[in-house]
PDB file of C-alpha atoms in Angstrom:
ATOM      1  CA  UNK A 312      -3.739 -11.258  15.037  1.00 69.00           C
ATOM      2  CA  UNK A 313      -3.615  -8.041  17.110  1.00 81.00           C
ATOM      3  CA  UNK A 314      -1.141  -5.455  15.953  1.00 92.00           C
ATOM      4  CA  UNK A 315      -0.345  -1.759  16.116  1.00 96.00           C
ATOM      5  CA  UNK A 316      -1.288  -0.035  12.875  1.00 97.00           C
ATOM      6  CA  UNK A 317       0.446   3.096  11.681  1.00 97.00           C
ATOM      7  CA  UNK A 318      -0.467   5.314   8.749  1.00 97.00           C
ATOM      8  CA  UNK A 319       0.927   6.446   6.446  1.00 97.00           C
ATOM      9  CA  UNK A 320       3.858   4.045   6.004  1.00 96.00           C
ATOM     10  CA  UNK A 321       5.766   6.602   3.971  1.00 97.00           C
ATOM     11  CA  UNK A 322       5.473  10.368   3.738  1.00 98.00           C
ATOM     12  CA  UNK A 323       7.455  12.786   1.609  1.00 98.00           C
ATOM     13  CA  UNK A 324       6.743  16.453   2.167  1.00 97.00           C
ATOM     14  CA  UNK A 325       8.276  19.847   1.722  1.00 97.00           C
ATOM     15  CA  UNK A 326       9.730  21.929   4.490  1.00 97.00           C
ATOM     16  CA  UNK A 327       7.096  24.026   6.210  1.00 97.00           C
ATOM     17  CA  UNK A 328       4.215  21.639   5.574  1.00 97.00           C
ATOM     18  CA  UNK A 329       2.147  20.036   8.293  1.00 97.00           C
ATOM     19  CA  UNK A 330       2.575  16.304   8.818  1.00 98.00           C
ATOM     20  CA  UNK A 331       0.134  14.097  10.691  1.00 98.00           C
ATOM     21  CA  UNK A 332       0.940  10.522  11.625  1.00 98.00           C
ATOM     22  CA  UNK A 333      -1.690   8.165  12.996  1.00 98.00           C
ATOM     23  CA  UNK A 334      -1.562   5.108  15.185  1.00 98.00           C
ATOM     24  CA  UNK A 335      -4.166   2.551  16.141  1.00 98.00           C
ATOM     25  CA  UNK A 336      -2.987   0.774  19.307  1.00 97.00           C
ATOM     26  CA  UNK A 337      -3.834  -2.796  20.179  1.00 96.00           C
ATOM     27  CA  UNK A 338      -7.309  -3.015  21.691  1.00 94.00           C
ATOM     28  CA  UNK A 339      -7.145  -3.186  25.474  1.00 92.00           C
ATOM     29  CA  UNK A 340      -3.709  -1.646  25.823  1.00 93.00           C
ATOM     30  CA  UNK A 341      -3.593   1.294  28.235  1.00 91.00           C
ATOM     31  CA  UNK A 342      -0.324   2.925  27.172  1.00 93.00           C
ATOM     32  CA  UNK A 343       0.772   4.382  23.849  1.00 96.00           C
ATOM     33  CA  UNK A 344       4.306   5.489  23.026  1.00 95.00           C
ATOM     34  CA  UNK A 345       5.774   7.559  20.199  1.00 96.00           C
ATOM     35  CA  UNK A 346       9.419   7.018  19.233  1.00 95.00           C
ATOM     36  CA  UNK A 347      11.671   8.449  16.552  1.00 96.00           C
ATOM     37  CA  UNK A 348      14.526   6.471  15.005  1.00 95.00           C
ATOM     38  CA  UNK A 349      17.483   7.942  13.143  1.00 94.00           C
ATOM     39  CA  UNK A 350      20.903   6.592  12.284  1.00 89.00           C
ATOM     40  CA  UNK A 351      22.600   9.210  14.443  1.00 89.00           C
ATOM     41  CA  UNK A 352      20.407   9.161  17.545  1.00 89.00           C
ATOM     42  CA  UNK A 353      18.957   5.673  17.455  1.00 91.00           C
ATOM     43  CA  UNK A 354      15.530   5.125  18.995  1.00 93.00           C
ATOM     44  CA  UNK A 355      14.340   8.090  21.059  1.00 92.00           C
ATOM     45  CA  UNK A 356      11.183   8.388  23.118  1.00 92.00           C
ATOM     46  CA  UNK A 357       9.113  11.398  22.128  1.00 94.00           C
ATOM     47  CA  UNK A 358       5.994  11.053  24.272  1.00 94.00           C
ATOM     48  CA  UNK A 359       3.674   8.577  25.891  1.00 93.00           C
ATOM     49  CA  UNK A 360       0.114   8.342  27.138  1.00 93.00           C
ATOM     50  CA  UNK A 361      -1.483   6.252  29.862  1.00 91.00           C
ATOM     51  CA  UNK A 362      -5.251   5.796  29.628  1.00 91.00           C
ATOM     52  CA  UNK A 363      -5.208   8.569  26.984  1.00 92.00           C
ATOM     53  CA  UNK A 364      -3.607  11.109  29.344  1.00 92.00           C
ATOM     54  CA  UNK A 365      -0.186  12.476  28.388  1.00 90.00           C
ATOM     55  CA  UNK A 366       2.390  11.317  30.953  1.00 88.00           C
ATOM     56  CA  UNK A 367       5.644  12.459  29.457  1.00 86.00           C
ATOM     57  CA  UNK A 368       6.404  14.508  26.356  1.00 85.00           C
ATOM     58  CA  UNK A 369       9.817  15.753  27.442  1.00 85.00           C
ATOM     59  CA  UNK A 370      11.464  14.154  24.426  1.00 87.00           C
ATOM     60  CA  UNK A 371       9.400  16.145  21.981  1.00 90.00           C
ATOM     61  CA  UNK A 372      10.294  19.563  20.505  1.00 88.00           C
ATOM     62  CA  UNK A 373       7.364  21.523  21.928  1.00 87.00           C
ATOM     63  CA  UNK A 374       7.347  24.347  19.435  1.00 92.00           C
ATOM     64  CA  UNK A 375       6.507  22.190  16.437  1.00 96.00           C
ATOM     65  CA  UNK A 376       5.428  18.739  17.652  1.00 96.00           C
ATOM     66  CA  UNK A 377       2.163  17.792  19.279  1.00 96.00           C
ATOM     67  CA  UNK A 378       0.766  14.429  20.302  1.00 96.00           C
ATOM     68  CA  UNK A 379      -2.826  13.610  21.162  1.00 95.00           C
ATOM     69  CA  UNK A 380      -5.151  10.691  21.821  1.00 95.00           C
ATOM     70  CA  UNK A 381      -8.632  11.791  20.764  1.00 93.00           C
ATOM     71  CA  UNK A 382      -9.967   8.372  21.706  1.00 92.00           C
ATOM     72  CA  UNK A 383      -8.730   4.953  22.814  1.00 92.00           C
ATOM     73  CA  UNK A 384      -8.350   3.720  19.235  1.00 95.00           C
ATOM     74  CA  UNK A 385      -6.363   6.622  17.811  1.00 97.00           C
ATOM     75  CA  UNK A 386      -3.139   8.414  18.656  1.00 97.00           C
ATOM     76  CA  UNK A 387      -1.760  11.208  16.486  1.00 97.00           C
ATOM     77  CA  UNK A 388       1.597  12.891  16.161  1.00 98.00           C
ATOM     78  CA  UNK A 389       1.711  16.204  14.306  1.00 97.00           C
ATOM     79  CA  UNK A 390       4.613  18.278  13.126  1.00 97.00           C
ATOM     80  CA  UNK A 391       3.909  21.861  12.116  1.00 97.00           C
ATOM     81  CA  UNK A 392       5.915  23.260  10.429  1.00 96.00           C
ATOM     82  CA  UNK A 393       8.090  20.343   9.360  1.00 97.00           C
ATOM     83  CA  UNK A 394      11.833  20.740   8.853  1.00 97.00           C
ATOM     84  CA  UNK A 395      14.421  18.560   7.064  1.00 97.00           C
ATOM     85  CA  UNK A 396      15.900  17.545  10.422  1.00 96.00           C
ATOM     86  CA  UNK A 397      12.580  15.853  11.245  1.00 97.00           C
ATOM     87  CA  UNK A 398      13.286  13.210   8.605  1.00 97.00           C
ATOM     88  CA  UNK A 399      13.263   9.883  10.442  1.00 97.00           C
ATOM     89  CA  UNK A 400      11.189   6.786  11.045  1.00 97.00           C
ATOM     90  CA  UNK A 401       8.464   7.405  13.604  1.00 98.00           C
ATOM     91  CA  UNK A 402       7.225   4.419  15.573  1.00 97.00           C
ATOM     92  CA  UNK A 403       4.140   4.003  17.665  1.00 97.00           C
ATOM     93  CA  UNK A 404       4.041   1.280  20.293  1.00 96.00           C
ATOM     94  CA  UNK A 405       1.349   0.177  22.704  1.00 95.00           C
ATOM     95  CA  UNK A 406       1.338  -1.942  25.819  1.00 92.00           C
ATOM     96  CA  UNK A 407      -0.641  -2.972  28.857  1.00 88.00           C
ATOM     97  CA  UNK A 408       1.421  -1.426  31.634  1.00 79.00           C
ATOM     98  CA  UNK A 409       0.400  -2.273  35.183  1.00 75.00           C
ATOM     99  CA  UNK A 410       2.067  -1.665  38.542  1.00 69.00           C
ATOM    100  CA  UNK A 411       4.680  -4.306  39.411  1.00 66.00           C
ATOM    101  CA  UNK A 412       4.094  -5.928  36.056  1.00 73.00           C
ATOM    102  CA  UNK A 413       6.115  -5.813  32.893  1.00 79.00           C
ATOM    103  CA  UNK A 414       6.299  -3.041  30.359  1.00 83.00           C
ATOM    104  CA  UNK A 415       6.192  -5.008  27.109  1.00 90.00           C
ATOM    105  CA  UNK A 416       5.634  -2.718  24.166  1.00 93.00           C
ATOM    106  CA  UNK A 417       4.382  -3.809  20.765  1.00 94.00           C
ATOM    107  CA  UNK A 418       5.561  -1.732  17.859  1.00 96.00           C
ATOM    108  CA  UNK A 419       3.916  -0.686  14.647  1.00 96.00           C
ATOM    109  CA  UNK A 420       5.757  -0.858  11.328  1.00 96.00           C
ATOM    110  CA  UNK A 421       6.580   2.846  11.474  1.00 97.00           C
ATOM    111  CA  UNK A 422       6.086   5.932   9.319  1.00 97.00           C
ATOM    112  CA  UNK A 423       9.127   6.844   7.248  1.00 97.00           C
ATOM    113  CA  UNK A 424       9.128  10.637   6.934  1.00 98.00           C
ATOM    114  CA  UNK A 425      11.237  12.579   4.478  1.00 98.00           C
ATOM    115  CA  UNK A 426      11.140  16.370   4.646  1.00 98.00           C
ATOM    116  CA  UNK A 427      12.696  17.999   1.603  1.00 96.00           C
TER     117      UNK A 427
ATOM    118  CA  UNK B 695      27.056   9.304  28.458  1.00 47.00           C
ATOM    119  CA  UNK B 696      24.628   6.721  27.164  1.00 62.00           C
ATOM    120  CA  UNK B 697      22.224   5.141  29.664  1.00 85.00           C
ATOM    121  CA  UNK B 698      22.348   1.842  27.825  1.00 91.00           C
ATOM    122  CA  UNK B 699      25.457   0.538  26.091  1.00 93.00           C
ATOM    123  CA  UNK B 700      25.295  -2.366  23.663  1.00 95.00           C
ATOM    124  CA  UNK B 701      28.237  -4.343  22.372  1.00 95.00           C
ATOM    125  CA  UNK B 702      29.326  -5.158  19.828  1.00 96.00           C
ATOM    126  CA  UNK B 703      27.851  -2.589  17.451  1.00 95.00           C
ATOM    127  CA  UNK B 704      27.981  -5.082  14.618  1.00 96.00           C
ATOM    128  CA  UNK B 705      28.715  -8.745  14.225  1.00 96.00           C
ATOM    129  CA  UNK B 706      29.302 -11.031  11.273  1.00 97.00           C
ATOM    130  CA  UNK B 707      29.239 -14.759  11.981  1.00 97.00           C
ATOM    131  CA  UNK B 708      29.227 -17.921   9.948  1.00 97.00           C
ATOM    132  CA  UNK B 709      26.030 -19.923   9.953  1.00 97.00           C
ATOM    133  CA  UNK B 710      26.079 -22.452  12.765  1.00 97.00           C
ATOM    134  CA  UNK B 711      28.275 -20.389  15.069  1.00 97.00           C
ATOM    135  CA  UNK B 712      27.256 -19.162  18.514  1.00 97.00           C
ATOM    136  CA  UNK B 713      27.269 -15.495  19.437  1.00 98.00           C
ATOM    137  CA  UNK B 714      26.622 -13.193  22.380  1.00 98.00           C
ATOM    138  CA  UNK B 715      25.381  -9.598  22.532  1.00 98.00           C
ATOM    139  CA  UNK B 716      25.735  -7.548  25.704  1.00 97.00           C
ATOM    140  CA  UNK B 717      23.738  -4.702  27.150  1.00 96.00           C
ATOM    141  CA  UNK B 718      24.895  -2.645  30.142  1.00 95.00           C
ATOM    142  CA  UNK B 719      22.889  -0.006  31.975  1.00 92.00           C
ATOM    143  CA  UNK B 720      24.285   2.945  33.892  1.00 91.00           C
ATOM    144  CA  UNK B 721      21.101   3.028  35.997  1.00 87.00           C
ATOM    145  CA  UNK B 722      19.206   0.564  38.164  1.00 84.00           C
ATOM    146  CA  UNK B 723      17.176  -1.830  36.090  1.00 83.00           C
ATOM    147  CA  UNK B 724      13.500  -2.507  36.782  1.00 82.00           C
ATOM    148  CA  UNK B 725      13.195  -4.609  33.664  1.00 87.00           C
ATOM    149  CA  UNK B 726      15.243  -5.435  30.585  1.00 92.00           C
ATOM    150  CA  UNK B 727      13.656  -6.103  27.197  1.00 94.00           C
ATOM    151  CA  UNK B 728      15.154  -7.567  24.030  1.00 97.00           C
ATOM    152  CA  UNK B 729      13.801  -6.721  20.597  1.00 97.00           C
ATOM    153  CA  UNK B 730      14.760  -7.608  17.042  1.00 97.00           C
ATOM    154  CA  UNK B 731      14.348  -5.295  14.066  1.00 96.00           C
ATOM    155  CA  UNK B 732      14.619  -6.042  10.383  1.00 92.00           C
ATOM    156  CA  UNK B 733      15.301  -3.253   7.922  1.00 83.00           C
ATOM    157  CA  UNK B 734      12.201  -1.222   7.151  1.00 81.00           C
ATOM    158  CA  UNK B 735      10.148  -2.901   9.854  1.00 88.00           C
ATOM    159  CA  UNK B 736       9.140  -2.309  13.425  1.00 91.00           C
ATOM    160  CA  UNK B 737      10.622  -3.905  16.508  1.00 95.00           C
ATOM    161  CA  UNK B 738       9.609  -7.444  17.379  1.00 95.00           C
ATOM    162  CA  UNK B 739       9.515  -8.310  21.076  1.00 95.00           C
ATOM    163  CA  UNK B 740      11.746 -11.242  22.009  1.00 96.00           C
ATOM    164  CA  UNK B 741      12.047 -11.508  25.777  1.00 94.00           C
ATOM    165  CA  UNK B 742      11.539  -9.666  29.060  1.00 93.00           C
ATOM    166  CA  UNK B 743      13.751 -10.114  32.130  1.00 92.00           C
ATOM    167  CA  UNK B 744      12.759  -8.665  35.473  1.00 86.00           C
ATOM    168  CA  UNK B 745      14.552 -10.480  38.243  1.00 79.00           C
ATOM    169  CA  UNK B 746      18.237 -10.774  38.963  1.00 79.00           C
ATOM    170  CA  UNK B 747      19.612 -14.048  37.699  1.00 83.00           C
ATOM    171  CA  UNK B 748      16.609 -14.610  35.480  1.00 89.00           C
ATOM    172  CA  UNK B 749      17.235 -16.544  32.302  1.00 92.00           C
ATOM    173  CA  UNK B 750      14.788 -17.107  29.463  1.00 93.00           C
ATOM    174  CA  UNK B 751      15.019 -19.071  26.258  1.00 93.00           C
ATOM    175  CA  UNK B 752      13.037 -19.153  23.066  1.00 89.00           C
ATOM    176  CA  UNK B 753      14.102 -21.548  20.356  1.00 89.00           C
ATOM    177  CA  UNK B 754      17.847 -20.908  20.000  1.00 94.00           C
ATOM    178  CA  UNK B 755      17.935 -17.562  21.763  1.00 96.00           C
ATOM    179  CA  UNK B 756      18.729 -17.242  25.481  1.00 97.00           C
ATOM    180  CA  UNK B 757      18.756 -14.038  27.501  1.00 96.00           C
ATOM    181  CA  UNK B 758      20.131 -13.549  31.010  1.00 95.00           C
ATOM    182  CA  UNK B 759      19.969 -10.705  33.508  1.00 93.00           C
ATOM    183  CA  UNK B 760      22.703  -9.898  36.003  1.00 90.00           C
ATOM    184  CA  UNK B 761      21.001  -7.385  38.256  1.00 83.00           C
ATOM    185  CA  UNK B 762      24.094  -6.544  40.311  1.00 84.00           C
ATOM    186  CA  UNK B 763      26.112  -5.712  37.236  1.00 83.00           C
ATOM    187  CA  UNK B 764      23.084  -4.009  35.632  1.00 89.00           C
ATOM    188  CA  UNK B 765      23.818  -6.102  32.589  1.00 92.00           C
ATOM    189  CA  UNK B 766      22.057  -8.482  30.250  1.00 95.00           C
ATOM    190  CA  UNK B 767      23.320 -10.824  27.572  1.00 96.00           C
ATOM    191  CA  UNK B 768      21.607 -12.348  24.562  1.00 97.00           C
ATOM    192  CA  UNK B 769      23.059 -15.602  23.302  1.00 98.00           C
ATOM    193  CA  UNK B 770      22.218 -17.250  19.995  1.00 97.00           C
ATOM    194  CA  UNK B 771      23.175 -20.888  19.551  1.00 97.00           C
ATOM    195  CA  UNK B 772      23.876 -22.344  16.116  1.00 97.00           C
ATOM    196  CA  UNK B 773      23.024 -19.125  14.266  1.00 97.00           C
ATOM    197  CA  UNK B 774      20.961 -19.201  11.084  1.00 96.00           C
ATOM    198  CA  UNK B 775      20.433 -16.618   8.322  1.00 95.00           C
ATOM    199  CA  UNK B 776      16.962 -15.993   9.804  1.00 95.00           C
ATOM    200  CA  UNK B 777      18.656 -14.586  12.920  1.00 96.00           C
ATOM    201  CA  UNK B 778      20.077 -11.672  10.927  1.00 96.00           C
ATOM    202  CA  UNK B 779      18.839  -8.219  11.890  1.00 96.00           C
ATOM    203  CA  UNK B 780      19.331  -5.545  14.506  1.00 96.00           C
ATOM    204  CA  UNK B 781      19.008  -6.537  18.144  1.00 97.00           C
ATOM    205  CA  UNK B 782      18.068  -3.822  20.611  1.00 97.00           C
ATOM    206  CA  UNK B 783      17.877  -3.912  24.352  1.00 96.00           C
ATOM    207  CA  UNK B 784      15.422  -1.672  26.147  1.00 94.00           C
ATOM    208  CA  UNK B 785      15.540  -0.821  29.836  1.00 91.00           C
ATOM    209  CA  UNK B 786      12.895   0.310  32.254  1.00 85.00           C
ATOM    210  CA  UNK B 787      14.811   2.432  34.755  1.00 76.00           C
ATOM    211  CA  UNK B 788      11.759   3.424  36.736  1.00 73.00           C
ATOM    212  CA  UNK B 789      10.327   5.840  34.246  1.00 68.00           C
ATOM    213  CA  UNK B 790       7.728   3.310  33.028  1.00 70.00           C
ATOM    214  CA  UNK B 791       8.913   3.904  29.485  1.00 81.00           C
ATOM    215  CA  UNK B 792      11.849   2.170  27.820  1.00 88.00           C
ATOM    216  CA  UNK B 793      15.242   3.590  26.981  1.00 90.00           C
ATOM    217  CA  UNK B 794      16.872   1.722  24.115  1.00 93.00           C
ATOM    218  CA  UNK B 795      20.452   0.905  23.304  1.00 93.00           C
ATOM    219  CA  UNK B 796      21.924   1.790  19.930  1.00 93.00           C
ATOM    220  CA  UNK B 797      21.516  -1.770  18.657  1.00 95.00           C
ATOM    221  CA  UNK B 798      23.733  -4.597  17.425  1.00 96.00           C
ATOM    222  CA  UNK B 799      23.631  -5.351  13.725  1.00 96.00           C
ATOM    223  CA  UNK B 800      23.971  -9.084  13.113  1.00 97.00           C
ATOM    224  CA  UNK B 801      24.831 -10.679   9.802  1.00 97.00           C
ATOM    225  CA  UNK B 802      24.887 -14.455   9.408  1.00 96.00           C
ATOM    226  CA  UNK B 803      26.813 -15.732   6.431  1.00 95.00           C
ATOM    227  CA  UNK B 804      25.647 -19.028   4.880  1.00 90.00           C
TER     228      UNK B 804
END
């Protein structure tokens, strides 16, 4: 049963520490998305990659966030330094996005981040 | 203003009742996607609508797309406690990524 795997599921850290979240997309999918979900803002797109190349990271605070895809089986989202306002659930999603076809995204279970 | 408006924000229904959730976009739709989320879990894909007038059903859930009105509706017939959760609509407005509504929280009382 193919699924998107995210690690860790939960992370509690102190302000100023580096946080790394990992995502293993579904094999064969060409697009990976990072979202952040909070009660106030809902689900927000942070960045996404197509064939491992970053296409859009306009939703991401550039000074402290970075997203990479070192290979087709791993996407990472880093926050350095972390701040309390970064506390949220971070979701990774992957999909096979083709021209004139659908854009169905499959979500991981999320990483719940608490920055104290 | 929000690109995607969902209504209602929350809904409590008695088991067996029908209900409808609406999603309206302020931009042209190239695709409309419905997801369900349970607390502490990721989003589960329900249905994708791409063409005006398109209607899809899965078990007791039906979704429709009105392209002219830039609107979609999700209808649940004879609701069950298993339908409880948060329903989110996501829209592809040409960006090739989805913008999501704020969600509709559904409770089904036995």
